[in-house]
mmCIF file of C-alpha atoms in Angstrom:
data_model
loop_
_atom_site.group_PDB
_atom_site.id
_atom_site.type_symbol
_atom_site.label_atom_id
_atom_site.label_comp_id
_atom_site.label_asym_id
_atom_site.label_seq_id
_atom_site.Cartn_x
_atom_site.Cartn_y
_atom_site.Cartn_z
ATOM 1 C CA MET A 55 -1.366 -5.881 -31.228
ATOM 2 C CA ARG A 56 1.175 -3.985 -33.318
ATOM 3 C CA SER A 57 3.452 -1.703 -31.354
ATOM 4 C CA THR A 58 4.801 1.736 -32.186
ATOM 5 C CA TYR A 59 7.840 0.993 -29.991
ATOM 6 C CA THR A 60 11.161 1.151 -31.828
ATOM 7 C CA TYR A 61 14.070 -0.819 -30.378
ATOM 8 C CA PRO A 62 17.081 1.480 -29.826
ATOM 9 C CA ILE A 63 19.516 -0.706 -31.807
ATOM 10 C CA GLY A 64 19.276 -1.274 -35.539
ATOM 11 C CA THR A 65 17.103 0.018 -38.360
ATOM 12 C CA PRO A 66 13.453 -1.082 -38.449
ATOM 13 C CA GLY A 67 12.894 -3.706 -41.118
ATOM 14 C CA GLN A 68 16.581 -4.599 -41.453
ATOM 15 C CA LYS A 69 18.277 -7.604 -39.878
ATOM 16 C CA TRP A 70 21.179 -6.880 -37.595
ATOM 17 C CA ALA A 71 24.688 -7.153 -38.952
ATOM 18 C CA GLU A 72 27.812 -7.541 -36.821
ATOM 19 C CA ALA A 73 27.851 -3.855 -35.899
ATOM 20 C CA GLU A 74 24.398 -4.070 -34.331
ATOM 21 C CA ARG A 75 25.271 -7.252 -32.459
ATOM 22 C CA ILE A 76 28.372 -5.567 -31.042
ATOM 23 C CA ALA A 77 26.331 -2.494 -30.072
ATOM 24 C CA TRP A 78 23.843 -4.738 -28.336
ATOM 25 C CA ARG A 79 26.576 -6.605 -26.455
ATOM 26 C CA LYS A 80 28.215 -3.355 -25.330
ATOM 27 C CA GLN A 81 25.047 -2.248 -23.573
ATOM 28 C CA THR A 82 24.901 -5.417 -21.470
ATOM 29 C CA THR A 83 26.337 -5.299 -17.938
ATOM 30 C CA ILE A 84 27.178 -7.796 -15.215
ATOM 31 C CA LYS A 85 24.360 -7.660 -12.654
ATOM 32 C CA ARG A 86 25.122 -10.720 -10.523
ATOM 33 C CA GLU A 87 27.973 -13.218 -10.296
ATOM 34 C CA TYR A 88 27.826 -16.867 -11.305
ATOM 35 C CA GLN A 89 30.944 -17.631 -9.265
ATOM 36 C CA GLN A 90 29.320 -16.254 -6.108
ATOM 37 C CA GLU A 91 25.672 -17.274 -6.468
ATOM 38 C CA VAL A 92 25.762 -20.552 -8.391
ATOM 39 C CA VAL A 93 29.154 -22.277 -8.389
ATOM 40 C CA PRO A 94 29.404 -22.522 -4.569
ATOM 41 C CA LYS A 95 25.988 -24.208 -4.451
ATOM 42 C CA ILE A 96 27.128 -26.709 -7.073
ATOM 43 C CA LYS A 97 30.419 -27.467 -5.337
ATOM 44 C CA ALA A 98 28.676 -27.838 -1.982
ATOM 45 C CA LEU A 99 26.955 -30.920 -3.417
ATOM 46 C CA SER A 100 30.253 -32.653 -4.259
ATOM 47 C CA ASP A 101 30.288 -34.575 -0.973
ATOM 48 C CA ARG A 102 26.994 -36.247 -1.896
ATOM 49 C CA PHE A 103 27.125 -36.458 -5.695
ATOM 50 C CA SER A 104 29.613 -36.424 -8.542
ATOM 51 C CA VAL A 105 30.220 -32.855 -9.692
ATOM 52 C CA GLU A 106 31.901 -32.723 -13.104
ATOM 53 C CA GLN A 107 32.956 -29.916 -15.405
ATOM 54 C CA TYR A 108 31.667 -30.605 -18.905
ATOM 55 C CA GLY A 109 33.029 -27.518 -20.651
ATOM 56 C CA ALA A 110 33.648 -23.794 -20.370
ATOM 57 C CA LEU A 111 32.519 -20.782 -22.361
ATOM 58 C CA SER A 112 35.253 -19.213 -24.483
ATOM 59 C CA TYR A 113 34.094 -15.691 -23.579
ATOM 60 C CA ASP A 114 35.970 -16.266 -20.292
ATOM 61 C CA GLU A 115 36.780 -19.899 -19.531
ATOM 62 C CA ALA A 116 37.883 -19.193 -15.961
ATOM 63 C CA ARG A 117 34.735 -17.220 -15.179
ATOM 64 C CA TYR A 118 32.275 -19.515 -16.963
ATOM 65 C CA PRO A 119 33.043 -23.191 -16.334
ATOM 66 C CA LEU A 120 30.070 -25.474 -17.008
ATOM 67 C CA PHE A 121 29.169 -28.038 -14.368
ATOM 68 C CA CYS A 122 26.867 -31.005 -14.089
ATOM 69 C CA ILE A 123 25.797 -32.935 -11.010
ATOM 70 C CA LYS A 124 25.454 -36.712 -11.347
ATOM 71 C CA SER A 125 23.990 -39.239 -8.975
ATOM 72 C CA ASN A 126 26.469 -41.721 -7.517
ATOM 73 C CA ASN A 127 26.782 -45.395 -8.439
ATOM 74 C CA TRP A 128 25.729 -44.848 -12.044
ATOM 75 C CA ASP A 129 24.033 -48.100 -13.016
ATOM 76 C CA ALA A 130 23.602 -49.105 -16.667
ATOM 77 C CA GLY A 131 20.402 -50.875 -15.686
ATOM 78 C CA LYS A 132 18.695 -47.707 -14.470
ATOM 79 C CA PRO A 133 16.907 -45.210 -16.747
ATOM 80 C CA ILE A 134 18.464 -41.761 -17.120
ATOM 81 C CA VAL A 135 16.838 -38.524 -15.961
ATOM 82 C CA LEU A 136 18.201 -35.245 -17.346
ATOM 83 C CA VAL A 137 17.351 -31.948 -15.658
ATOM 84 C CA THR A 138 18.484 -28.693 -17.276
ATOM 85 C CA GLY A 139 18.269 -25.151 -15.934
ATOM 86 C CA GLY A 140 19.477 -21.744 -16.977
ATOM 87 C CA VAL A 141 19.398 -22.396 -20.718
ATOM 88 C CA HIS A 142 18.067 -18.861 -20.642
ATOM 89 C CA GLY A 143 20.355 -17.460 -17.987
ATOM 90 C CA TYR A 144 17.973 -14.744 -16.839
ATOM 91 C CA GLU A 145 15.369 -17.300 -15.747
ATOM 92 C CA THR A 146 16.529 -17.471 -12.146
ATOM 93 C CA SER A 147 14.341 -20.226 -10.707
ATOM 94 C CA GLY A 148 15.451 -22.583 -13.461
ATOM 95 C CA VAL A 149 18.965 -22.447 -12.031
ATOM 96 C CA HIS A 150 18.148 -22.361 -8.353
ATOM 97 C CA GLY A 151 15.208 -24.743 -8.649
ATOM 98 C CA ALA A 152 17.497 -27.331 -10.236
ATOM 99 C CA LEU A 153 19.985 -26.866 -7.408
ATOM 100 C CA LYS A 154 17.263 -27.089 -4.762
ATOM 101 C CA PHE A 155 16.036 -30.360 -6.264
ATOM 102 C CA ALA A 156 19.596 -31.689 -6.165
ATOM 103 C CA ALA A 157 20.042 -30.643 -2.545
ATOM 104 C CA ASN A 158 16.683 -31.842 -1.200
ATOM 105 C CA GLU A 159 15.221 -34.532 -3.448
ATOM 106 C CA MET A 160 17.813 -36.099 -5.734
ATOM 107 C CA GLU A 161 19.088 -38.814 -3.383
ATOM 108 C CA ARG A 162 15.747 -40.552 -2.975
ATOM 109 C CA TYR A 163 15.106 -40.624 -6.716
ATOM 110 C CA ALA A 164 18.641 -41.868 -7.380
ATOM 111 C CA GLU A 165 17.468 -45.220 -6.015
ATOM 112 C CA HIS A 166 15.459 -45.604 -9.209
ATOM 113 C CA PHE A 167 17.223 -43.421 -11.785
ATOM 114 C CA ASN A 168 20.603 -42.266 -12.970
ATOM 115 C CA ILE A 169 20.190 -38.503 -12.608
ATOM 116 C CA ILE A 170 22.241 -35.793 -14.282
ATOM 117 C CA ILE A 171 21.591 -32.094 -13.725
ATOM 118 C CA ALA A 172 23.064 -29.212 -15.734
ATOM 119 C CA PRO A 173 21.853 -26.356 -13.515
ATOM 120 C CA CYS A 174 23.207 -23.320 -15.378
ATOM 121 C CA VAL A 175 23.691 -23.911 -19.088
ATOM 122 C CA SER A 176 24.182 -20.181 -19.846
ATOM 123 C CA PRO A 177 26.228 -18.542 -17.076
ATOM 124 C CA TRP A 178 26.955 -15.393 -19.114
ATOM 125 C CA GLY A 179 23.214 -14.976 -19.522
ATOM 126 C CA TYR A 180 22.804 -15.567 -15.790
ATOM 127 C CA GLU A 181 25.220 -12.762 -14.977
ATOM 128 C CA THR A 182 23.827 -10.237 -17.451
ATOM 129 C CA ILE A 183 20.215 -11.348 -16.844
ATOM 130 C CA ASN A 184 19.838 -12.092 -20.518
ATOM 131 C CA ARG A 185 18.029 -14.455 -22.833
ATOM 132 C CA TRP A 186 20.791 -14.457 -25.454
ATOM 133 C CA ASN A 187 24.506 -15.183 -25.364
ATOM 134 C CA PRO A 188 27.125 -12.504 -26.216
ATOM 135 C CA LEU A 189 26.668 -13.156 -29.952
ATOM 136 C CA ALA A 190 22.962 -12.284 -29.713
ATOM 137 C CA LEU A 191 22.095 -15.951 -30.230
ATOM 138 C CA ASP A 192 19.338 -17.646 -28.257
ATOM 139 C CA PRO A 193 20.735 -20.901 -26.825
ATOM 140 C CA ASN A 194 17.190 -22.249 -26.640
ATOM 141 C CA ARG A 195 16.841 -22.025 -30.389
ATOM 142 C CA SER A 196 20.286 -23.472 -31.033
ATOM 143 C CA PHE A 197 20.082 -27.186 -30.257
ATOM 144 C CA TYR A 198 20.964 -28.490 -33.692
ATOM 145 C CA GLN A 199 23.954 -30.161 -35.331
ATOM 146 C CA ASP A 200 27.062 -27.940 -35.491
ATOM 147 C CA SER A 201 25.386 -25.359 -33.266
ATOM 148 C CA THR A 202 27.000 -21.930 -33.247
ATOM 149 C CA ALA A 203 25.889 -21.340 -29.647
ATOM 150 C CA GLU A 204 28.565 -22.681 -27.290
ATOM 151 C CA GLU A 205 26.070 -23.152 -24.488
ATOM 152 C CA SER A 206 23.957 -25.487 -26.600
ATOM 153 C CA ALA A 207 26.894 -27.302 -28.211
ATOM 154 C CA ASN A 208 28.466 -28.075 -24.832
ATOM 155 C CA LEU A 209 25.223 -29.489 -23.456
ATOM 156 C CA MET A 210 24.707 -31.592 -26.576
ATOM 157 C CA LYS A 211 28.187 -33.094 -26.119
ATOM 158 C CA LEU A 212 27.377 -33.877 -22.491
ATOM 159 C CA VAL A 213 24.161 -35.636 -23.469
ATOM 160 C CA ALA A 214 25.943 -37.598 -26.191
ATOM 161 C CA SER A 215 28.585 -38.718 -23.681
ATOM 162 C CA LEU A 216 25.982 -40.535 -21.599
ATOM 163 C CA GLY A 217 25.992 -43.389 -24.100
ATOM 164 C CA LYS A 218 22.311 -44.101 -23.567
ATOM 165 C CA GLU A 219 19.176 -42.115 -24.277
ATOM 166 C CA ALA A 220 17.484 -40.377 -21.370
ATOM 167 C CA LEU A 221 14.048 -41.616 -20.408
ATOM 168 C CA VAL A 222 13.090 -38.272 -18.835
ATOM 169 C CA HIS A 223 14.149 -34.699 -19.580
ATOM 170 C CA ILE A 224 12.789 -31.777 -17.591
ATOM 171 C CA ASP A 225 13.967 -28.346 -18.771
ATOM 172 C CA LEU A 226 13.346 -25.553 -16.266
ATOM 173 C CA HIS A 227 12.333 -22.117 -17.570
ATOM 174 C CA GLU A 228 10.439 -18.950 -16.685
ATOM 175 C CA THR A 229 8.172 -16.583 -18.602
ATOM 176 C CA THR A 230 8.809 -13.066 -17.314
ATOM 177 C CA ASP A 231 7.383 -9.604 -17.887
ATOM 178 C CA THR A 232 10.716 -8.656 -19.485
ATOM 179 C CA ASP A 233 9.931 -11.104 -22.288
ATOM 180 C CA GLU A 234 7.586 -8.405 -23.588
ATOM 181 C CA THR A 235 9.418 -5.276 -22.409
ATOM 182 C CA GLU A 236 12.885 -6.296 -23.648
ATOM 183 C CA PHE A 237 13.498 -9.712 -25.156
ATOM 184 C CA ARG A 238 10.760 -10.012 -27.780
ATOM 185 C CA PRO A 239 11.269 -6.423 -28.995
ATOM 186 C CA ALA A 240 15.003 -7.174 -29.248
ATOM 187 C CA LEU A 241 14.276 -10.352 -31.190
ATOM 188 C CA ALA A 242 12.074 -8.496 -33.666
ATOM 189 C CA ALA A 243 14.749 -5.826 -34.118
ATOM 190 C CA ARG A 244 17.524 -8.411 -34.596
ATOM 191 C CA ASP A 245 15.521 -10.280 -37.225
ATOM 192 C CA GLY A 246 14.263 -7.147 -38.992
ATOM 193 C CA ILE A 247 10.605 -7.921 -38.421
ATOM 194 C CA GLU A 248 7.717 -6.028 -36.870
ATOM 195 C CA TYR A 249 7.254 -6.388 -33.141
ATOM 196 C CA ILE A 250 3.721 -7.467 -32.285
ATOM 197 C CA GLU A 251 2.817 -7.221 -28.615
ATOM 198 C CA GLY A 252 1.906 -10.394 -26.803
ATOM 199 C CA MET A 253 0.466 -11.170 -23.401
ATOM 200 C CA ILE A 254 2.382 -12.675 -20.473
ATOM 201 C CA PRO A 255 0.322 -15.407 -18.794
ATOM 202 C CA ASP A 256 -0.200 -15.111 -15.049
ATOM 203 C CA GLY A 257 0.897 -18.436 -13.662
ATOM 204 C CA PHE A 258 2.788 -21.645 -14.272
ATOM 205 C CA TYR A 259 2.451 -23.717 -17.448
ATOM 206 C CA THR A 260 4.367 -26.407 -19.287
ATOM 207 C CA VAL A 261 5.397 -26.923 -22.886
ATOM 208 C CA GLY A 262 5.198 -30.459 -24.224
ATOM 209 C CA ASP A 263 6.556 -31.816 -27.489
ATOM 210 C CA THR A 264 4.114 -31.685 -30.385
ATOM 211 C CA GLU A 265 5.587 -34.970 -31.646
ATOM 212 C CA ASN A 266 5.338 -36.703 -28.247
ATOM 213 C CA PRO A 267 2.961 -34.758 -25.978
ATOM 214 C CA GLN A 268 2.600 -37.295 -23.120
ATOM 215 C CA SER A 269 -0.561 -35.697 -21.759
ATOM 216 C CA GLU A 270 -0.759 -37.784 -18.566
ATOM 217 C CA PHE A 271 2.846 -36.932 -17.695
ATOM 218 C CA GLN A 272 2.161 -33.224 -18.266
ATOM 219 C CA ALA A 273 -0.960 -33.453 -16.107
ATOM 220 C CA ALA A 274 1.069 -34.983 -13.282
ATOM 221 C CA VAL A 275 3.544 -32.097 -13.451
ATOM 222 C CA ILE A 276 0.747 -29.525 -13.414
ATOM 223 C CA GLU A 277 -0.998 -31.237 -10.509
ATOM 224 C CA SER A 278 2.187 -31.272 -8.442
ATOM 225 C CA VAL A 279 2.990 -27.619 -9.156
ATOM 226 C CA SER A 280 -0.572 -26.508 -8.416
ATOM 227 C CA LYS A 281 0.121 -27.276 -4.741
ATOM 228 C CA VAL A 282 2.851 -24.631 -4.781
ATOM 229 C CA THR A 283 1.691 -21.914 -7.176
ATOM 230 C CA HIS A 284 -1.195 -21.044 -9.484
ATOM 231 C CA ILE A 285 -1.529 -22.445 -13.001
ATOM 232 C CA ALA A 286 -1.828 -20.048 -15.927
ATOM 233 C CA PRO A 287 -5.290 -19.863 -17.493
ATOM 234 C CA ALA A 288 -5.849 -19.718 -21.237
ATOM 235 C CA ASP A 289 -6.487 -16.277 -22.705
ATOM 236 C CA ASP A 290 -9.704 -15.341 -24.502
ATOM 237 C CA LYS A 291 -8.436 -17.136 -27.626
ATOM 238 C CA GLY A 292 -7.834 -20.346 -25.711
ATOM 239 C CA GLU A 293 -4.080 -19.790 -25.947
ATOM 240 C CA ILE A 294 -0.969 -19.197 -23.867
ATOM 241 C CA ILE A 295 1.722 -17.036 -25.539
ATOM 242 C CA GLY A 296 0.068 -17.582 -28.896
ATOM 243 C CA SER A 297 -0.186 -21.380 -28.741
ATOM 244 C CA ALA A 298 -3.340 -23.425 -28.211
ATOM 245 C CA VAL A 299 -3.859 -24.753 -24.695
ATOM 246 C CA VAL A 300 -4.178 -28.495 -25.254
ATOM 247 C CA GLN A 301 -4.992 -29.334 -21.621
ATOM 248 C CA HIS A 302 -5.005 -27.427 -18.340
ATOM 249 C CA GLY A 303 -1.795 -25.411 -18.184
ATOM 250 C CA VAL A 304 -0.150 -27.099 -21.180
ATOM 251 C CA ILE A 305 0.855 -26.017 -24.681
ATOM 252 C CA ASN A 306 2.985 -27.922 -27.200
ATOM 253 C CA TYR A 307 5.918 -26.929 -29.420
ATOM 254 C CA PRO A 308 7.819 -28.986 -32.019
ATOM 255 C CA MET A 309 10.964 -29.267 -29.901
ATOM 256 C CA VAL A 310 13.447 -30.536 -32.485
ATOM 257 C CA LYS A 311 12.204 -28.364 -35.328
ATOM 258 C CA LEU A 312 12.624 -25.202 -33.228
ATOM 259 C CA GLY A 313 16.046 -26.201 -31.894
ATOM 260 C CA LEU A 314 14.784 -26.193 -28.313
ATOM 261 C CA CYS A 315 16.603 -27.749 -25.384
ATOM 262 C CA GLY A 316 13.558 -29.963 -24.935
ATOM 263 C CA GLY A 317 14.611 -31.723 -28.138
ATOM 264 C CA VAL A 318 18.193 -32.441 -27.044
ATOM 265 C CA THR A 319 17.182 -36.033 -26.293
ATOM 266 C CA THR A 320 14.614 -38.403 -27.746
ATOM 267 C CA CYS A 321 13.279 -39.054 -24.262
ATOM 268 C CA GLN A 322 9.915 -40.709 -23.699
ATOM 269 C CA TYR A 323 8.897 -38.213 -21.014
ATOM 270 C CA GLY A 324 9.834 -34.581 -21.542
ATOM 271 C CA THR A 325 8.525 -31.208 -20.485
ATOM 272 C CA THR A 326 9.625 -27.585 -20.390
ATOM 273 C CA THR A 327 8.449 -25.756 -17.298
ATOM 274 C CA GLU A 328 7.467 -22.090 -17.312
ATOM 275 C CA VAL A 329 7.322 -20.346 -13.937
ATOM 276 C CA TYR A 330 5.935 -16.799 -13.685
ATOM 277 C CA PRO A 331 8.201 -14.989 -11.194
ATOM 278 C CA ASP A 332 6.685 -11.527 -11.652
ATOM 279 C CA SER A 333 3.327 -12.454 -10.151
ATOM 280 C CA PRO A 334 2.530 -10.598 -6.909
ATOM 281 C CA LYS A 335 1.193 -13.932 -5.652
ATOM 282 C CA VAL A 336 4.606 -15.639 -5.430
ATOM 283 C CA THR A 337 7.995 -15.217 -3.806
ATOM 284 C CA ASP A 338 11.356 -16.102 -5.321
ATOM 285 C CA GLU A 339 11.549 -19.177 -3.108
ATOM 286 C CA GLU A 340 8.082 -20.302 -4.166
ATOM 287 C CA CYS A 341 9.266 -20.097 -7.767
ATOM 288 C CA ASN A 342 12.180 -22.385 -6.899
ATOM 289 C CA ASP A 343 9.763 -24.686 -5.093
ATOM 290 C CA ALA A 344 7.515 -24.784 -8.168
ATOM 291 C CA GLN A 345 10.446 -26.031 -10.254
ATOM 292 C CA VAL A 346 11.202 -28.701 -7.664
ATOM 293 C CA ALA A 347 7.532 -29.697 -7.603
ATOM 294 C CA ALA A 348 7.544 -30.022 -11.392
ATOM 295 C CA ILE A 349 10.466 -32.446 -11.303
ATOM 296 C CA VAL A 350 9.027 -34.410 -8.381
ATOM 297 C CA GLY A 351 5.582 -34.649 -9.982
ATOM 298 C CA GLY A 352 7.075 -35.810 -13.254
ATOM 299 C CA LEU A 353 9.336 -38.424 -11.683
ATOM 300 C CA ASP A 354 6.607 -39.746 -9.404
ATOM 301 C CA TYR A 355 4.454 -40.304 -12.487
ATOM 302 C CA VAL A 356 7.265 -42.021 -14.403
ATOM 303 C CA LEU A 357 7.834 -44.376 -11.453
ATOM 304 C CA THR A 358 4.238 -45.562 -11.802
ATOM 305 C CA GLN A 359 4.941 -46.459 -15.437
ATOM 306 C CA LEU A 360 8.058 -48.529 -14.782
ATOM 307 C CA ASP A 361 7.953 -52.299 -14.241
#
């Protein structure tokens, strides 16, 4: 459905120039603090795992250090599992779900895998509750060579430093009501295109890779999450956010082509989770638990596929 809404920054039909990007950045505000809500949780894990700084954002290097959490006794013979959260900083359960998995579940899976977690890829976005970074770039469309998004470039360097391809990558996201009230209208304005209203699905779903869908793996994730929260149904077109539902609760995107975090590795088993935190049926903690359930369900399936 076409909308008569006009975004307050920019001229309809014209792409933003630097002036519009600056105007957009000036209207952002700090709403919560990474150093208070996230960093202490990461550092609290340092007595059980290896906590390493893999970079810092130049917007304020002291305020926005980037951390990863690695399982101990890294063993070249074990497959690698990568978990990423907060690529879109506003998607709260991606960050705190990753940390909850580390705190409660990571040790038992570390018997079988080398595990590395980057729980908050975009801390500026976390603080401003934003999808973009300060340059009005979407980190989750910026995973490509010579990326201009620092958040994406730093994570790509971390992945490259592992020296071996990950077997599993689970990228934790949310789909929120603000996707339609703020972020998609802003995207249309930035790109000088018409904003066409979409529909936010009520429930959890996953996004697989069009080039490597791994339907049984996706089904295992959905089954595990369904014990915690409800799964999003298809709309009357058989779609979720404009993409065909290929199996219960699952759509596919071409990860590499779109520059998505899900394409940062050439893993065999990959999924992008999408929690719906605005549902009246769930609490914030249940959203975190859904992210943990997604990781657990995925890893339990992968264990059945290993020799």
